[in-house]
Coordinates of C-alpha atoms and ligand atoms in Angstrom, one line a residue:
X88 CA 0.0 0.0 0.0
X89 CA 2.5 2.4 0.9
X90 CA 5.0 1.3 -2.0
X91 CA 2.0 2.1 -4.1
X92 CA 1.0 5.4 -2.7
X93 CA 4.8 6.4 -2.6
X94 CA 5.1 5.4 -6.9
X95 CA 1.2 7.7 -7.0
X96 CA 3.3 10.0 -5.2
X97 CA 6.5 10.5 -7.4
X98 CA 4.6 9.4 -10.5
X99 CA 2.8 12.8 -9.8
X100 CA 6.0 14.7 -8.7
X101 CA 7.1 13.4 -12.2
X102 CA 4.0 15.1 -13.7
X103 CA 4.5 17.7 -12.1
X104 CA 8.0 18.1 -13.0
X105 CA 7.4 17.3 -16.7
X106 CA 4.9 19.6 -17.0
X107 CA 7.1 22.2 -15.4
X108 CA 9.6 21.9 -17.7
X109 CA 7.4 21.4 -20.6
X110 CA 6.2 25.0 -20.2
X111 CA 9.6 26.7 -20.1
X112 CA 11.1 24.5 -23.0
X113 CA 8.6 24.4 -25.4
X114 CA 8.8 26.8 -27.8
X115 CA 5.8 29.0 -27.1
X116 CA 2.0 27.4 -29.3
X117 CA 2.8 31.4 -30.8
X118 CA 5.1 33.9 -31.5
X119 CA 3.3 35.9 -29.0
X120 CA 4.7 33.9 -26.5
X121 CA 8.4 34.8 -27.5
X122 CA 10.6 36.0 -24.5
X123 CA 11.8 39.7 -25.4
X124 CA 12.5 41.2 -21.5
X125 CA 12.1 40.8 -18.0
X126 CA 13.7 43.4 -15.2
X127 CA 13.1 43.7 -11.6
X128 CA 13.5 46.2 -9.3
X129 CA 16.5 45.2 -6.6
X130 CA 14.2 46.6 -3.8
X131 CA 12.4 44.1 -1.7
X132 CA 9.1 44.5 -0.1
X133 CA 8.6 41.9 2.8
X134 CA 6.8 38.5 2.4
X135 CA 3.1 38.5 4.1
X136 CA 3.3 42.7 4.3
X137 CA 0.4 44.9 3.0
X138 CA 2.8 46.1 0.0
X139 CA 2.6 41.9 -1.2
X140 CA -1.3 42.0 -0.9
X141 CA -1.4 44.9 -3.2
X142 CA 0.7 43.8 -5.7
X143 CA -1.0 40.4 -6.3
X144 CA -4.3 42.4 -6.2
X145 CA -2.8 44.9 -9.0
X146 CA -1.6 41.9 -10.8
X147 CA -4.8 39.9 -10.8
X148 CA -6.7 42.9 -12.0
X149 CA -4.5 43.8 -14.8
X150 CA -5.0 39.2 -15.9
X151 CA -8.4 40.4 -15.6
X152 CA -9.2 43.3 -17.9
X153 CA -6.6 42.3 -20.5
X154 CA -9.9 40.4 -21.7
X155 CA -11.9 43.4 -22.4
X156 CA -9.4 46.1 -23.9
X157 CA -5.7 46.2 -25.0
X158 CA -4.4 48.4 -22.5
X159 CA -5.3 48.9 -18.7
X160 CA -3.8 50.8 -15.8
X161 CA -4.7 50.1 -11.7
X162 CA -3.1 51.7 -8.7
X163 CA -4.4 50.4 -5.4
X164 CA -3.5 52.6 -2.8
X165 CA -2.4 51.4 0.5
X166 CA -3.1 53.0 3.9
X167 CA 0.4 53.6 3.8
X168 CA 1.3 55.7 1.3
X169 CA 4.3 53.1 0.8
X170 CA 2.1 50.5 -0.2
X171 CA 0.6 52.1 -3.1
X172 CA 1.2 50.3 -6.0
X173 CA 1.0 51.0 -9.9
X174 CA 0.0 48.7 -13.0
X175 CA -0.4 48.6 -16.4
X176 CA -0.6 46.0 -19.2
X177 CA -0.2 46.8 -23.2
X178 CA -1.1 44.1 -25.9
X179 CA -0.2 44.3 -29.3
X180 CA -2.7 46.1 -30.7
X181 CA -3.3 42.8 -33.0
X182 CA -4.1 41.1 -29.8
X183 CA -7.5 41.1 -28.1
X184 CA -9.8 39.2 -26.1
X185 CA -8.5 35.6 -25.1
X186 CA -5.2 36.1 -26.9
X187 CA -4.1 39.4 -25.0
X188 CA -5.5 37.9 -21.9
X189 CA -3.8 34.6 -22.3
X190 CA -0.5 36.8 -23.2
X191 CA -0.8 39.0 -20.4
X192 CA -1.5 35.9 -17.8
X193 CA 1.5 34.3 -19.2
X194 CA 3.7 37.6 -18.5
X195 CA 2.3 37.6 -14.8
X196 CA 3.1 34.2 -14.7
X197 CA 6.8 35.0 -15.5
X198 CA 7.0 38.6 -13.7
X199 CA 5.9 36.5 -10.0
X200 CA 8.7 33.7 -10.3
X201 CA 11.5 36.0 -11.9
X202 CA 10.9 38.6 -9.5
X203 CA 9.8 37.4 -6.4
X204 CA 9.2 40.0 -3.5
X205 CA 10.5 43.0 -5.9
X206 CA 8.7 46.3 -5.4
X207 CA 8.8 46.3 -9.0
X208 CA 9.1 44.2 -12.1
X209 CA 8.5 44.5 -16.0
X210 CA 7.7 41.6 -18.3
X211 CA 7.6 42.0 -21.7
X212 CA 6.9 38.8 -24.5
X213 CA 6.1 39.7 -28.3
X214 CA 2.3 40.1 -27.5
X215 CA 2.5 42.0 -24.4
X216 CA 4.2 43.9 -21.2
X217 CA 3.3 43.9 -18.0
X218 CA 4.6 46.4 -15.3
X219 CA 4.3 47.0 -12.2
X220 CA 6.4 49.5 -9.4
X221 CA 5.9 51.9 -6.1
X222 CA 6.7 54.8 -8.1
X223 CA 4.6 56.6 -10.1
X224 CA 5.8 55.8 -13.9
X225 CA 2.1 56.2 -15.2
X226 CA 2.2 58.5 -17.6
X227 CA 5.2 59.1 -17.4
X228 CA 7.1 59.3 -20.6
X229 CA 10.6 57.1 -20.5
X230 CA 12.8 56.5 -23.3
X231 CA 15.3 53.9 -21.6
X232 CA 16.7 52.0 -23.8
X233 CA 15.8 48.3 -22.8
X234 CA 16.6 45.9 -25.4
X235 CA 18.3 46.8 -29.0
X236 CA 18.8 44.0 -31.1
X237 CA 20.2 43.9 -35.1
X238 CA 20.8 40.9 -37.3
X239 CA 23.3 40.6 -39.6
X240 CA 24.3 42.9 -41.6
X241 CA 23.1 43.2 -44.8
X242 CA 26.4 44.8 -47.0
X243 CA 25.1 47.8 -48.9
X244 CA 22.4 47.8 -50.5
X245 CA 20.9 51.0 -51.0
X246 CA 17.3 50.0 -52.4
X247 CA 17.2 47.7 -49.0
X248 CA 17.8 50.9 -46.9
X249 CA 15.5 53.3 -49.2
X250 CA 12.9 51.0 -48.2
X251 CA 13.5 50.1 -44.8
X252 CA 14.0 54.2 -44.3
X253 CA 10.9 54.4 -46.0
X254 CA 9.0 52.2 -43.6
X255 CA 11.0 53.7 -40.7
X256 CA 9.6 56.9 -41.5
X257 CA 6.3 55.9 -42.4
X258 CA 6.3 54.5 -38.3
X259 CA 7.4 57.7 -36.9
X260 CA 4.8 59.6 -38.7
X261 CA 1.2 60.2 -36.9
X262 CA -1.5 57.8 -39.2
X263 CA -4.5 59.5 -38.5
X264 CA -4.0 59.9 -34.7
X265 CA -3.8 56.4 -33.9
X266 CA -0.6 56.8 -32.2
X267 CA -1.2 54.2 -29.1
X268 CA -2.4 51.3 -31.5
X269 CA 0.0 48.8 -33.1
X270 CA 1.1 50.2 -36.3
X271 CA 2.5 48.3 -39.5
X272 CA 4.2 48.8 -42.9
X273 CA 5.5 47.1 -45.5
X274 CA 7.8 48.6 -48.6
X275 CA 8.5 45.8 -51.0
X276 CA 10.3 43.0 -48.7
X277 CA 10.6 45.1 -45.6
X278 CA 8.5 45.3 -42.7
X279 CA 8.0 47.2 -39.5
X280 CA 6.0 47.8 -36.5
X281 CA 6.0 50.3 -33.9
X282 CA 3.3 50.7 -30.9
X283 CA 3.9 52.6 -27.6
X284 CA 2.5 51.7 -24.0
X285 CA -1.3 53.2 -24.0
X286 CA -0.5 55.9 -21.1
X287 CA 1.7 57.9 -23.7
X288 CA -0.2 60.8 -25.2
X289 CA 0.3 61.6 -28.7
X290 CA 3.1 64.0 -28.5
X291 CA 4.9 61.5 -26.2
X292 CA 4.6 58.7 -28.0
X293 CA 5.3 60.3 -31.0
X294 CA 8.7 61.9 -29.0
X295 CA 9.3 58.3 -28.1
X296 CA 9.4 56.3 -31.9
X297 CA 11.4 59.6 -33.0
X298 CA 14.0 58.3 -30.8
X299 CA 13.7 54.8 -31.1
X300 CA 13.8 55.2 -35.1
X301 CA 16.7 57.3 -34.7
X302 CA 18.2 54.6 -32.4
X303 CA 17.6 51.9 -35.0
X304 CA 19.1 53.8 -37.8
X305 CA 22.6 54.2 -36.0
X306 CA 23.0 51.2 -34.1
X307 CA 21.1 48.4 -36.5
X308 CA 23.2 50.2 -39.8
X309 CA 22.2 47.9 -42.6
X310 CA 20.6 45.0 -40.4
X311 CA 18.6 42.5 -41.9
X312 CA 16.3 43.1 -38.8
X313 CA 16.5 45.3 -35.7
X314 CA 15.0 45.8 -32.8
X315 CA 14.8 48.8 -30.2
X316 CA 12.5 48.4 -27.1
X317 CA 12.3 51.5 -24.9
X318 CA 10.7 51.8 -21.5
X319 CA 7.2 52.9 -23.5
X320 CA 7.5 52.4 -26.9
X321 CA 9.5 50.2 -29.5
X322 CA 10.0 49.8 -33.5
X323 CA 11.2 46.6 -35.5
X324 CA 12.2 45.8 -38.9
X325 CA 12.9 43.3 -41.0
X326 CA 14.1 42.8 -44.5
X327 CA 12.9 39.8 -46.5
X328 CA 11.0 38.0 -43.4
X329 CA 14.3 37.2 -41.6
X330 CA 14.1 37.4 -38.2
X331 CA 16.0 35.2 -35.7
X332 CA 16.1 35.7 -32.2
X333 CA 19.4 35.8 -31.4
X334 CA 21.7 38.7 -32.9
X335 CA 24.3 41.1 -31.1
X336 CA 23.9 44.5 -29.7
X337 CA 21.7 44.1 -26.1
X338 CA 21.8 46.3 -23.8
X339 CA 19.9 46.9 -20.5
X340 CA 20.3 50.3 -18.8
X341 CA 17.4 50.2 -16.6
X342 CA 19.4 52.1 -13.2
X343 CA 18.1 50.7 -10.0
X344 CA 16.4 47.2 -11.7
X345 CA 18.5 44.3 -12.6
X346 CA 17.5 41.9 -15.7
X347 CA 18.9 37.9 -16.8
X348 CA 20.5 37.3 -19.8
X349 CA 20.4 33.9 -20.7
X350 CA 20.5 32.6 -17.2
X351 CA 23.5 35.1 -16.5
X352 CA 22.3 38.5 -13.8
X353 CA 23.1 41.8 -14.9
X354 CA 23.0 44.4 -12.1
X355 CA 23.1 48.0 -13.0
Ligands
NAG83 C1 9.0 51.6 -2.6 O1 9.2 50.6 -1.7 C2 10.5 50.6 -1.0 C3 10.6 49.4 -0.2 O2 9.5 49.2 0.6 C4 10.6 51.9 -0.3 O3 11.9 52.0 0.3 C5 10.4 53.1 -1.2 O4 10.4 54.3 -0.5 C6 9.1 53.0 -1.9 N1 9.0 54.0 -2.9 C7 7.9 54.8 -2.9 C8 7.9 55.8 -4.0 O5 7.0 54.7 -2.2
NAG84 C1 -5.6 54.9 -16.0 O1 -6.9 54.3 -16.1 C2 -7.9 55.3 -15.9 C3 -9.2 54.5 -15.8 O2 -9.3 53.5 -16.9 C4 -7.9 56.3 -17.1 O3 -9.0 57.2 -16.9 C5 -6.6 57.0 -17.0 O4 -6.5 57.9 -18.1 C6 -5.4 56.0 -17.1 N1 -4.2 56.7 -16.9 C7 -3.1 56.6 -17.6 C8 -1.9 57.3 -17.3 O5 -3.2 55.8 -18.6

């Protein structure tokens, strides 16, 4: 009986297990999925304390409403004003209902095990980012450069980079206004897409792609792809569909939060 209950027992912890490592090794169902960042604050709060009820309850909300829109902000305010804490999510604008929500439950998912007990952590995947700190950043326009990414280079082609300037500039133009919705554009093989975080207005997030674009044409030269994720907005491109995920060029600058590499910890 007890042989048999201890093999139920580690046939489940094997389950378990399997399962475990079947979510973090499979590549994501969908592109959506696709790791891009993750940085935590290095403050602590304490385990059990107000400040940990009101981030799970910011957290929860934000899995919550990602089902009915594609961008959401909560503060919950503590009785100490310590222990108020802000949250948004963004989707891709492409993103809504079950998807966004099933994107944004996976990025809470990540935030709570890669920063446990941080006053503040950002998760972003291709579909979506999810943020959450003591301070105020709501609203708050920031142009940190989080992640900049470029393929290989291309050699010169100057069609290639008429286009992909093309598109560059088509992305750092207003279209009608729509300035917090995921925008796209395509010149013969190149492609791009640009969207900033929903609590930008215009003139901020068109301030924000202006640098971002800028950022991509200096650092990702002629790049077969690039990619430049600030704090509240970011622009890709890509020539010809080629898109890896690996490429050179990260950087993470975020002062005060730390992010992992590839398993390796960065502090800044
Ligand atoms: C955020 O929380 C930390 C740790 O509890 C605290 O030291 C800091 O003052 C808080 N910041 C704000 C803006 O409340
Ligand atoms: C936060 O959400 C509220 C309620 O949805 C909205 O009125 C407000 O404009 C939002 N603030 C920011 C900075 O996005």
């Amino acid at each position: 009986m007890s042989v048999i209950s201890n093999r139920a027992l580690s046939m489940w912890s094997l389950c378990v297990f399997l399962l475990t490592v079947s979510i973090l090794i499979t590549p994501s169902t969908s592109a959506m999925d696709t790791f891009v960042y993750g940085g935590c604050s290095q403050l602590k709060y304490t385990p059990g304390s107000p400040y940990e009820n009101n981030v799970n309850s910011i957290l929860t909300s934000l899995v919550n409403s990602a089902m009915f829109s594609t961008y959401n902000n909560f503060t919950t305010i503590g009785s100490n004003p310590q222990d108020t804490v802000y949250g948004l999510f963004q989707c891709r604008g492409d993103l809504q209902g079950n998807d966004c929500a099933r994107c944004v439950a996976r990025a809470v998912s990540q935030l709570g095990t890669l920063c446990m007990d941080s006053c503040g952590g950002a998760f972003q995947l291709e579909g979506c980012l999810v943020k959450y700190d003591n301070s105020t950043f709501l609203g708050v326009e920031d142009k940190t450069v989080v992640v900049q990414k470029c393929g290989p280079s291309l050699g010169y082609n100057s069609d290639e980079l008429t286009r992909r300037d093309a598109v560059l500039a088509y992305l750092g133009t207003g279209d009608g206004g729509a300035y917090n919705t995921y925008r796209g554009s395509t010149s013969g093989d190149v492609q791009g897409v640009a969207q900033c975080v929903g609590d930008l207005s215009p003139s901020e997030c068109q301030d924000c792609l202006t640098d971002a674009i800028g950022q991509l044409r200096t650092d990702c030269g002629a790049a077969a792809w690039g990619d430049m994720y600030l704090a509240k907005c970011f622009v890709r491109f890509s020539v010809g569909g080629v898109h890896s995920h690996g490429g050179n060029g990260k950087r993470f600058r975020h002062s005060g939060w730390w992010f992992p590499i590839f398993g390796s910890l960065f502090v800044l």
